[in-house]
Tab-separated table of C-alpha atoms and ligand atoms in Angstrom:
chain	number	residue	atom	x	y	z
D	1	MET	CA	1.091	7.690	-21.126
D	2	ILE	CA	-0.703	5.078	-18.993
D	3	VAL	CA	1.351	1.912	-18.347
D	4	ILE	CA	-0.495	-1.042	-16.799
D	5	PRO	CA	0.515	-4.686	-16.306
D	6	ARG	CA	0.313	-6.829	-19.466
D	7	TYR	CA	-0.340	-10.128	-17.638
D	8	ILE	CA	-2.240	-10.472	-14.347
D	9	LEU	CA	-2.596	-13.971	-12.906
D	10	ILE	CA	-4.710	-14.327	-9.743
D	11	LYS	CA	-5.242	-18.034	-9.105
D	12	GLU	CA	-4.190	-21.105	-7.117
D	13	ASN	CA	-0.671	-22.309	-8.069
D	14	ALA	CA	-0.085	-19.251	-10.298
D	15	ILE	CA	3.588	-19.262	-9.266
D	16	TYR	CA	4.170	-22.373	-11.404
D	17	GLN	CA	3.322	-20.331	-14.496
D	18	THR	CA	6.137	-17.833	-13.919
D	19	THR	CA	8.411	-19.388	-16.581
D	20	ASP	CA	5.522	-19.417	-19.091
D	21	ILE	CA	4.947	-15.699	-18.485
D	22	LEU	CA	8.685	-14.980	-18.837
D	23	LYS	CA	8.677	-16.899	-22.132
D	24	LYS	CA	5.679	-14.917	-23.453
D	25	LEU	CA	7.638	-11.764	-22.579
D	26	ASN	CA	10.790	-13.161	-24.151
D	27	LEU	CA	12.653	-12.738	-20.842
D	28	LYS	CA	15.296	-15.342	-20.021
D	29	ASN	CA	17.442	-14.166	-17.158
D	30	PRO	CA	15.608	-12.432	-14.280
D	31	LEU	CA	17.072	-11.631	-10.879
D	32	VAL	CA	14.709	-12.382	-7.988
D	33	ILE	CA	14.613	-9.826	-5.157
D	34	THR	CA	13.073	-11.447	-2.101
D	35	GLY	CA	13.205	-11.676	1.686
D	36	LYS	CA	14.481	-14.286	4.122
D	37	ASN	CA	10.971	-15.427	5.103
D	38	THR	CA	9.642	-15.543	1.556
D	39	LYS	CA	12.611	-17.024	-0.362
D	40	LYS	CA	11.039	-20.466	0.196
D	41	TYR	CA	8.495	-19.560	-2.512
D	42	CYS	CA	11.204	-19.049	-5.158
D	43	LYS	CA	10.368	-22.221	-7.077
D	44	PHE	CA	12.778	-21.454	-9.925
D	45	ASP	CA	16.566	-21.565	-10.352
D	46	PHE	CA	17.142	-17.886	-11.053
D	47	ASP	CA	19.681	-15.748	-9.189
D	48	ILE	CA	18.341	-14.411	-5.893
D	49	GLN	CA	19.227	-11.353	-3.803
D	50	TYR	CA	17.744	-10.336	-0.424
D	51	TYR	CA	16.320	-6.801	-0.368
D	52	ASP	CA	17.738	-6.184	3.131
D	53	GLU	CA	21.237	-6.725	1.718
D	54	ILE	CA	20.820	-3.984	-0.917
D	55	ASP	CA	21.654	-0.354	-0.200
D	56	ILE	CA	19.099	1.265	-2.518
D	57	ASP	CA	21.031	4.552	-2.499
D	58	GLU	CA	24.395	3.023	-3.300
D	59	PHE	CA	23.757	-0.122	-5.321
D	60	GLU	CA	26.160	-0.666	-8.220
D	61	VAL	CA	23.961	-0.645	-11.379
D	62	SER	CA	26.640	-2.400	-13.459
D	63	LYS	CA	26.357	-5.457	-11.141
D	64	TYR	CA	22.885	-6.012	-12.607
D	65	TYR	CA	23.614	-5.607	-16.326
D	66	LYS	CA	23.570	-9.379	-16.941
D	67	TYR	CA	19.840	-9.593	-16.039
D	68	ASP	CA	17.056	-8.862	-18.530
D	69	SER	CA	14.349	-8.419	-15.878
D	70	ILE	CA	13.743	-8.214	-12.131
D	71	ILE	CA	11.213	-10.224	-10.127
D	72	GLY	CA	10.034	-8.872	-6.763
D	73	LEU	CA	8.838	-11.859	-4.750
D	74	GLY	CA	7.484	-11.310	-1.222
D	75	GLY	CA	5.850	-8.562	0.801
D	76	GLY	CA	5.841	-4.834	0.170
D	77	ARG	CA	9.545	-4.195	0.779
D	78	ALA	CA	10.707	-6.999	-1.555
D	79	ILE	CA	8.371	-5.765	-4.305
D	80	ASP	CA	9.309	-2.110	-3.796
D	81	THR	CA	13.034	-2.847	-3.915
D	82	GLY	CA	12.720	-5.004	-7.044
D	83	LYS	CA	10.569	-2.341	-8.709
D	84	LEU	CA	13.185	0.321	-7.951
D	85	ILE	CA	16.117	-1.731	-9.297
D	86	ALA	CA	14.217	-2.601	-12.486
D	87	TYR	CA	13.375	1.068	-12.996
D	88	LYS	CA	16.982	2.212	-12.484
D	89	LEU	CA	18.124	-0.440	-14.986
D	90	GLY	CA	15.301	0.307	-17.424
D	91	ILE	CA	14.275	-3.376	-17.575
D	92	PRO	CA	10.877	-5.054	-17.007
D	93	PHE	CA	9.620	-5.757	-13.470
D	94	LEU	CA	7.451	-8.738	-12.500
D	95	SER	CA	5.553	-8.644	-9.187
D	96	ILE	CA	5.012	-11.929	-7.325
D	97	PRO	CA	3.293	-11.018	-4.040
D	98	THR	CA	3.368	-13.665	-1.292
D	99	THR	CA	0.769	-11.759	0.706
D	100	ALA	CA	-1.805	-8.974	0.213
D	101	SER	CA	-0.717	-6.211	2.590
D	102	ASN	CA	-0.737	-3.170	0.307
D	103	ASP	CA	-1.294	-2.004	-3.270
D	104	GLY	CA	2.411	-1.828	-4.051
D	105	ILE	CA	1.747	-5.232	-5.655
D	106	ALA	CA	0.558	-3.442	-8.788
D	107	SER	CA	1.290	0.257	-8.397
D	108	PRO	CA	3.864	2.133	-10.535
D	109	ILE	CA	5.296	3.872	-7.485
D	110	VAL	CA	8.074	3.076	-5.037
D	111	SER	CA	7.230	4.048	-1.509
D	112	ILE	CA	10.302	2.868	0.375
D	113	ARG	CA	10.694	6.401	1.618
D	114	GLN	CA	8.690	9.615	1.377
D	115	PRO	CA	7.756	11.246	-0.846
D	116	SER	CA	7.120	8.163	-2.940
D	117	PHE	CA	8.183	8.403	-6.556
D	118	MET	CA	6.849	7.284	-9.903
D	119	THR	CA	8.580	4.374	-11.625
D	120	GLU	CA	6.668	1.971	-13.857
D	121	ALA	CA	3.888	-0.553	-13.280
D	122	PRO	CA	4.917	-4.222	-13.200
D	123	ILE	CA	4.774	-5.814	-16.672
D	124	ALA	CA	3.222	-8.878	-14.993
D	125	ILE	CA	1.648	-9.725	-11.633
D	126	ILE	CA	1.594	-13.360	-10.547
D	127	ALA	CA	-0.598	-13.717	-7.446
D	128	ASP	CA	-0.665	-17.298	-6.177
D	129	ILE	CA	-3.803	-17.553	-4.038
D	130	ASN	CA	-2.544	-20.703	-2.297
D	131	ILE	CA	0.529	-18.813	-1.032
D	132	ILE	CA	-1.306	-15.583	-0.234
D	133	LYS	CA	-4.159	-17.145	1.706
D	134	LYS	CA	-1.611	-19.024	3.872
D	135	SER	CA	0.373	-15.834	4.575
D	136	PRO	CA	0.275	-14.365	8.105
D	137	LYS	CA	-3.270	-13.237	8.907
D	138	ARG	CA	-1.934	-9.936	10.221
D	139	LEU	CA	-0.693	-9.067	6.717
D	140	LEU	CA	-4.072	-9.866	5.159
D	141	SER	CA	-5.730	-7.665	7.790
D	142	ALA	CA	-3.290	-4.846	6.980
D	143	GLY	CA	-4.281	-5.058	3.312
D	144	MET	CA	-7.810	-3.935	4.245
D	145	GLY	CA	-6.298	-0.768	5.705
D	146	ASP	CA	-4.655	0.054	2.370
D	147	ILE	CA	-8.018	-0.374	0.643
D	148	VAL	CA	-10.306	1.606	2.994
D	149	SER	CA	-7.714	4.398	2.659
D	150	ASN	CA	-8.960	4.938	-0.912
D	151	ILE	CA	-12.187	6.405	0.543
D	152	THR	CA	-10.476	9.312	2.306
D	153	ALA	CA	-7.853	9.615	-0.427
D	154	VAL	CA	-10.594	10.335	-2.979
D	155	LEU	CA	-12.442	12.701	-0.603
D	156	ASP	CA	-9.163	14.603	-0.108
D	157	TRP	CA	-8.466	14.693	-3.836
D	158	LYS	CA	-11.949	16.135	-4.548
D	159	LEU	CA	-11.402	18.708	-1.776
D	160	ALA	CA	-8.054	19.743	-3.295
D	161	HIS	CA	-9.703	20.072	-6.709
D	162	ARG	CA	-12.493	22.220	-5.210
D	163	GLU	CA	-10.400	24.387	-2.908
D	164	ILE	CA	-7.078	24.830	-4.717
D	165	GLY	CA	-7.945	23.787	-8.266
D	166	GLU	CA	-5.746	20.674	-8.256
D	167	GLU	CA	-6.067	18.482	-11.345
D	168	TYR	CA	-8.511	15.639	-10.681
D	169	SER	CA	-9.230	12.458	-12.648
D	170	GLU	CA	-12.903	11.547	-12.199
D	171	SER	CA	-12.408	8.101	-13.763
D	172	SER	CA	-9.573	6.937	-11.501
D	173	ALA	CA	-11.303	8.510	-8.465
D	174	ILE	CA	-14.584	6.680	-9.097
D	175	PHE	CA	-12.657	3.458	-9.829
D	176	SER	CA	-10.678	3.802	-6.597
D	177	LYS	CA	-13.707	4.631	-4.438
D	178	THR	CA	-15.734	1.770	-5.936
D	179	ILE	CA	-12.955	-0.744	-5.222
D	180	ALA	CA	-13.010	0.257	-1.553
D	181	LYS	CA	-16.803	0.395	-1.202
D	182	GLU	CA	-17.189	-3.041	-2.835
D	183	LEU	CA	-14.675	-4.658	-0.487
D	184	ILE	CA	-16.149	-2.941	2.590
D	185	ASP	CA	-19.625	-4.183	1.638
D	186	TYR	CA	-18.305	-7.701	1.019
D	187	VAL	CA	-16.466	-7.793	4.358
D	188	LEU	CA	-19.472	-6.479	6.315
D	189	ASN	CA	-21.940	-8.894	4.703
D	190	SER	CA	-20.077	-12.175	4.301
D	191	ASN	CA	-18.309	-14.987	6.134
D	192	LEU	CA	-15.001	-13.808	4.603
D	193	GLU	CA	-14.380	-17.114	2.838
D	194	GLU	CA	-13.369	-15.293	-0.366
D	195	TYR	CA	-11.658	-12.428	1.479
D	196	PRO	CA	-8.010	-13.205	0.515
D	197	LYS	CA	-8.830	-13.428	-3.205
D	198	LYS	CA	-11.096	-10.347	-3.169
D	199	LEU	CA	-8.428	-8.440	-1.230
D	200	VAL	CA	-5.731	-9.301	-3.790
D	201	LYS	CA	-7.994	-8.218	-6.653
D	202	SER	CA	-8.829	-4.963	-4.845
D	203	LEU	CA	-5.169	-4.158	-4.140
D	204	ILE	CA	-4.180	-4.855	-7.743
D	205	ALA	CA	-7.051	-2.690	-8.996
D	206	SER	CA	-6.023	0.025	-6.519
D	207	GLY	CA	-2.478	-0.059	-7.877
D	208	ILE	CA	-3.869	0.288	-11.394
D	209	THR	CA	-5.848	3.416	-10.420
D	210	ILE	CA	-2.475	4.955	-9.514
D	211	SER	CA	-1.195	4.131	-13.003
D	212	ILE	CA	-4.322	5.641	-14.610
D	213	ALA	CA	-3.987	8.851	-12.570
D	214	HIS	CA	-0.184	8.781	-12.854
D	215	SER	CA	-0.219	9.725	-9.197
D	216	SER	CA	-0.918	8.000	-5.861
D	217	ARG	CA	-3.720	10.537	-5.275
D	218	PRO	CA	-6.559	7.989	-5.786
D	219	ALA	CA	-5.082	5.780	-3.067
D	220	SER	CA	-3.181	8.105	-0.775
D	221	GLY	CA	-4.515	11.129	1.060
D	222	SER	CA	-4.503	12.459	4.635
D	223	GLU	CA	-4.661	8.911	6.066
D	224	HIS	CA	-1.369	8.082	4.325
D	225	LEU	CA	0.139	11.371	5.464
D	226	PHE	CA	-0.690	10.238	9.000
D	227	SER	CA	0.944	6.828	8.356
D	228	HIS	CA	4.049	8.385	6.833
D	229	ALA	CA	4.223	10.814	9.776
D	230	LEU	CA	4.200	7.804	12.121
D	231	ASP	CA	7.021	6.214	10.084
D	232	HIS	CA	8.958	9.481	10.307
D	233	LEU	CA	8.516	9.718	14.105
D	234	LYS	CA	9.386	6.026	14.612
D	235	LYS	CA	12.662	6.750	12.835
D	236	GLU	CA	13.277	10.097	14.580
D	237	TYR	CA	12.775	8.595	18.031
D	238	ASP	CA	14.338	5.269	17.031
D	239	LEU	CA	11.216	3.396	18.192
D	240	LYS	CA	11.129	-0.363	17.651
D	241	ILE	CA	7.442	-0.443	16.697
D	242	ASN	CA	6.722	-2.828	13.826
D	243	SER	CA	3.261	-1.531	12.867
D	244	LEU	CA	2.574	-2.245	9.209
D	245	HIS	CA	1.822	0.304	6.481
D	246	GLY	CA	-1.722	-0.988	5.961
D	247	GLU	CA	-2.444	-1.078	9.709
D	248	GLN	CA	-1.385	2.560	10.113
D	249	CYS	CA	-3.374	3.616	7.057
D	250	GLY	CA	-6.482	1.854	8.367
D	251	ILE	CA	-6.345	3.777	11.635
D	252	GLY	CA	-5.563	6.960	9.737
D	253	THR	CA	-8.672	6.391	7.614
D	254	ILE	CA	-10.902	6.031	10.692
D	255	MET	CA	-9.733	9.420	11.922
D	256	MET	CA	-9.622	11.252	8.569
D	257	SER	CA	-13.091	10.041	7.553
D	258	TYR	CA	-14.328	11.447	10.890
D	259	LEU	CA	-12.721	14.808	9.964
D	260	HIS	CA	-14.533	14.723	6.632
D	261	GLU	CA	-17.813	13.851	8.364
D	262	LEU	CA	-17.503	16.987	10.515
D	263	GLU	CA	-17.578	19.055	7.317
D	264	ASN	CA	-20.066	17.050	5.297
D	265	GLU	CA	-23.368	15.881	6.810
D	266	LYS	CA	-23.833	13.437	3.920
D	267	LEU	CA	-20.846	11.411	5.151
D	268	LYS	CA	-22.378	10.756	8.583
D	269	GLY	CA	-21.546	7.238	9.827
D	270	LEU	CA	-18.661	6.756	7.375
D	271	SER	CA	-15.949	6.496	10.017
D	272	GLU	CA	-17.942	3.946	12.026
D	273	LYS	CA	-18.575	1.823	8.922
D	274	ILE	CA	-14.873	1.864	8.044
D	275	LYS	CA	-13.971	0.920	11.616
D	276	LEU	CA	-16.441	-1.982	11.547
D	277	SER	CA	-14.969	-3.334	8.317
D	278	LEU	CA	-11.452	-3.197	9.755
D	279	LYS	CA	-12.595	-4.916	12.951
D	280	LYS	CA	-14.327	-7.652	10.917
D	281	VAL	CA	-10.965	-8.638	9.377
D	282	ASN	CA	-9.146	-8.215	12.722
D	283	ALA	CA	-7.216	-5.145	11.613
D	284	PRO	CA	-6.191	-2.805	14.440
D	285	THR	CA	-8.520	0.156	15.091
D	286	THR	CA	-6.848	1.612	18.194
D	287	ALA	CA	-3.415	2.964	19.139
D	288	LYS	CA	-3.217	0.251	21.795
D	289	GLU	CA	-3.683	-2.530	19.240
D	290	LEU	CA	-0.943	-0.899	17.143
D	291	GLU	CA	1.187	-0.739	20.313
D	292	ILE	CA	1.685	2.948	19.652
D	293	ASP	CA	1.614	5.531	22.417
D	294	GLU	CA	-1.288	8.039	22.358
D	295	ASP	CA	1.155	10.976	22.305
D	296	LEU	CA	2.751	9.632	19.118
D	297	ILE	CA	-0.655	9.401	17.440
D	298	ILE	CA	-1.361	13.021	18.351
D	299	GLU	CA	2.077	14.224	17.253
D	300	ALA	CA	1.748	12.353	13.933
D	301	LEU	CA	-1.626	14.030	13.321
D	302	THR	CA	-0.148	17.485	13.935
D	303	ILE	CA	2.832	17.040	11.566
D	304	ALA	CA	1.126	14.917	8.864
D	305	HIS	CA	0.345	17.881	6.569
D	306	LYS	CA	4.101	18.617	6.343
D	307	ILE	CA	5.085	15.154	5.059
D	308	ARG	CA	4.599	16.105	1.425
D	309	ASN	CA	3.051	18.858	-0.634
D	310	ARG	CA	-0.405	17.247	-0.830
D	311	TYR	CA	-3.533	19.222	0.067
D	312	THR	CA	-6.024	17.259	2.153
D	313	ILE	CA	-8.660	17.697	4.862
D	314	LEU	CA	-5.714	18.522	7.147
D	315	ARG	CA	-5.200	21.653	5.011
D	316	HIS	CA	-2.342	23.637	6.655
D	317	GLY	CA	-2.285	21.483	9.785
D	318	ILE	CA	-4.443	20.792	12.847
D	319	SER	CA	-3.777	21.764	16.476
D	320	LYS	CA	-2.831	19.320	19.220
D	321	GLU	CA	-6.263	19.881	20.789
D	322	LYS	CA	-8.036	19.064	17.504
D	323	ALA	CA	-5.833	15.997	17.031
D	324	LYS	CA	-6.680	14.767	20.542
D	325	GLU	CA	-10.395	15.367	19.913
D	326	ILE	CA	-10.365	13.352	16.664
D	327	ALA	CA	-8.378	10.481	18.156
D	328	GLU	CA	-10.685	10.346	21.223
D	329	LYS	CA	-13.995	10.695	19.325
D	330	THR	CA	-12.991	7.811	17.016
D	331	GLU	CA	-11.761	5.802	20.036
D	332	VAL	CA	-8.326	5.425	18.454
D	333	ILE	CA	-7.008	6.580	21.835
Z	1	NDP	N1	4.883	1.021	-3.930
Z	1	NDP	C1	3.738	1.164	-3.310
Z	1	NDP	O1	2.723	1.556	-3.882
Z	1	NDP	C2	3.695	0.823	-1.864
Z	1	NDP	C3	4.774	0.223	-1.275
Z	1	NDP	N2	4.761	-0.078	0.055
Z	1	NDP	C4	5.939	-0.752	0.569
Z	1	NDP	O2	5.529	-1.879	1.324
Z	1	NDP	C5	6.237	-1.882	2.543
Z	1	NDP	C6	5.371	-2.497	3.614
Z	1	NDP	O3	5.005	-3.789	3.097
Z	1	NDP	P1	4.450	-4.920	4.090
Z	1	NDP	O4	4.146	-6.096	3.257
Z	1	NDP	O5	3.410	-4.318	4.969
Z	1	NDP	O6	5.702	-5.214	5.018
Z	1	NDP	P2	7.010	-6.054	4.675
Z	1	NDP	O7	7.405	-5.968	3.259
Z	1	NDP	O8	7.996	-5.626	5.700
Z	1	NDP	O9	6.577	-7.577	4.963
Z	1	NDP	C7	6.248	-7.889	6.279
Z	1	NDP	C8	6.789	-9.258	6.619
Z	1	NDP	O10	5.897	-10.237	6.069
Z	1	NDP	C9	6.686	-11.288	5.542
Z	1	NDP	N3	5.903	-12.048	4.571
Z	1	NDP	C10	5.381	-11.628	3.411
Z	1	NDP	N4	4.720	-12.647	2.812
Z	1	NDP	C11	4.826	-13.733	3.636
Z	1	NDP	C12	4.352	-15.081	3.579
Z	1	NDP	N5	3.601	-15.518	2.571
Z	1	NDP	N6	4.668	-15.919	4.605
Z	1	NDP	C13	5.415	-15.476	5.641
Z	1	NDP	N7	5.901	-14.198	5.769
Z	1	NDP	C14	5.589	-13.349	4.756
Z	1	NDP	C15	7.870	-10.588	4.952
Z	1	NDP	O11	8.853	-11.564	4.721
Z	1	NDP	P3	10.354	-11.196	4.273
Z	1	NDP	O12	11.075	-11.036	5.585
Z	1	NDP	O13	10.792	-12.370	3.477
Z	1	NDP	O14	10.291	-9.913	3.507
Z	1	NDP	C16	8.177	-9.578	6.045
Z	1	NDP	O15	8.985	-10.152	7.044
Z	1	NDP	C17	6.573	-0.433	2.814
Z	1	NDP	O16	7.745	-0.373	3.594
Z	1	NDP	C18	6.801	0.107	1.429
Z	1	NDP	O17	8.141	-0.117	1.053
Z	1	NDP	C19	3.679	0.186	0.848
Z	1	NDP	C20	2.563	0.784	0.295
Z	1	NDP	C21	2.489	1.127	-1.097
Z	2	13P	O1	0.805	3.576	-0.079
Z	2	13P	C1	0.567	4.043	-1.154
Z	2	13P	C2	-0.746	3.828	-1.813
Z	2	13P	O2	-1.471	2.853	-1.083
Z	2	13P	C3	1.570	4.919	-1.842
Z	2	13P	O3	1.228	6.204	-1.542
Z	2	13P	P1	2.284	7.364	-1.166
Z	2	13P	O4	2.442	8.116	-2.454
Z	2	13P	O5	1.612	8.141	-0.085
Z	2	13P	O6	3.578	6.710	-0.708
Z	3	ZN	ZN1	-0.752	2.567	0.946
């Protein structure tokens, strides 16, 4: 069964229509899950809880019985945490992104840790363009990384279908690839005036492709495995590196598209084009810009295939030498 949002509002001052949307959904008592930097956007007198004060493994479900819905208001972590609580309680989830840093805004999955797991798509998405376009530029740059990643995600999915017979949804793959190509073309050929709004629309559409496929496959391939491997190593070595999900995925896409190019002449120039689009929106394209050591990039590339059981261009893993070659040829290191 495909579940997609019932109401999607992408406009200036959309946040002031939250109570109207709740009324249409016959919801009266939501709990807002938000963060300390984004609470200022909670323009309603509902109960609030900070996501960094919730232990998602231990939270007491009965504490939440009095609410009929959950609102996730903020960046990716606020939205992910709200989505998870709503799912565990079996009540509707409304997504109110305050920035456009990844497609968790609309996706049915929770990706707080790996492997991500399927919950349910938000019943409503309220994207206030005034708030989002004023959000930190770095977050809006990171969002581009989580869109270009659809290109390599779809290439990996096709490869898995061809080489190991994995199930493949042509419709969600074409949808996902088109979203990314459209935004790349816009970014490379415009003055970026409409970028925040186009980015939000692309991320919401990307999240919907995940609902259609009932899997993150259309939006998450080898480039995400690389990003998750970085997250794993940052935790293992207790590194205080605050690179964002979208930033890591953008750099992963530069390298994974290069790997695909090596096997498919028709893709020549793809990695360069992706890099240019990331540069145009000031997203990082090198390890240095991510403030990540070259050795960590190489180690992440060599363990990425082990992060989850997902067949990609990495197949059963690449050597340290191959990893170094890819990272050097794409000027990531
Ligand atoms: N479910 C899915 O499909 C996916 C989910 N994710 C999730 O997203 C997370 C990463 O999200 P990301 O947004 O990159 O990082 P964060 O959620 O950590 O947000 C980064 C920072 O930006 C702040 N912020 C957000 N909006 C604004 C604003 N308008 N003004 C000022 N500050 C703002 C946040 O504030 P505050 O401190 O208030 O939170 C936070 O401090 C991952 O950890 C994962 O959980 C990622 C990809 C896909
Ligand atoms: O980040 C995501 C899609 O952009 C979620 O994908 P994962 O399933 O790899 O966590
Ligand atoms: Zn992502």
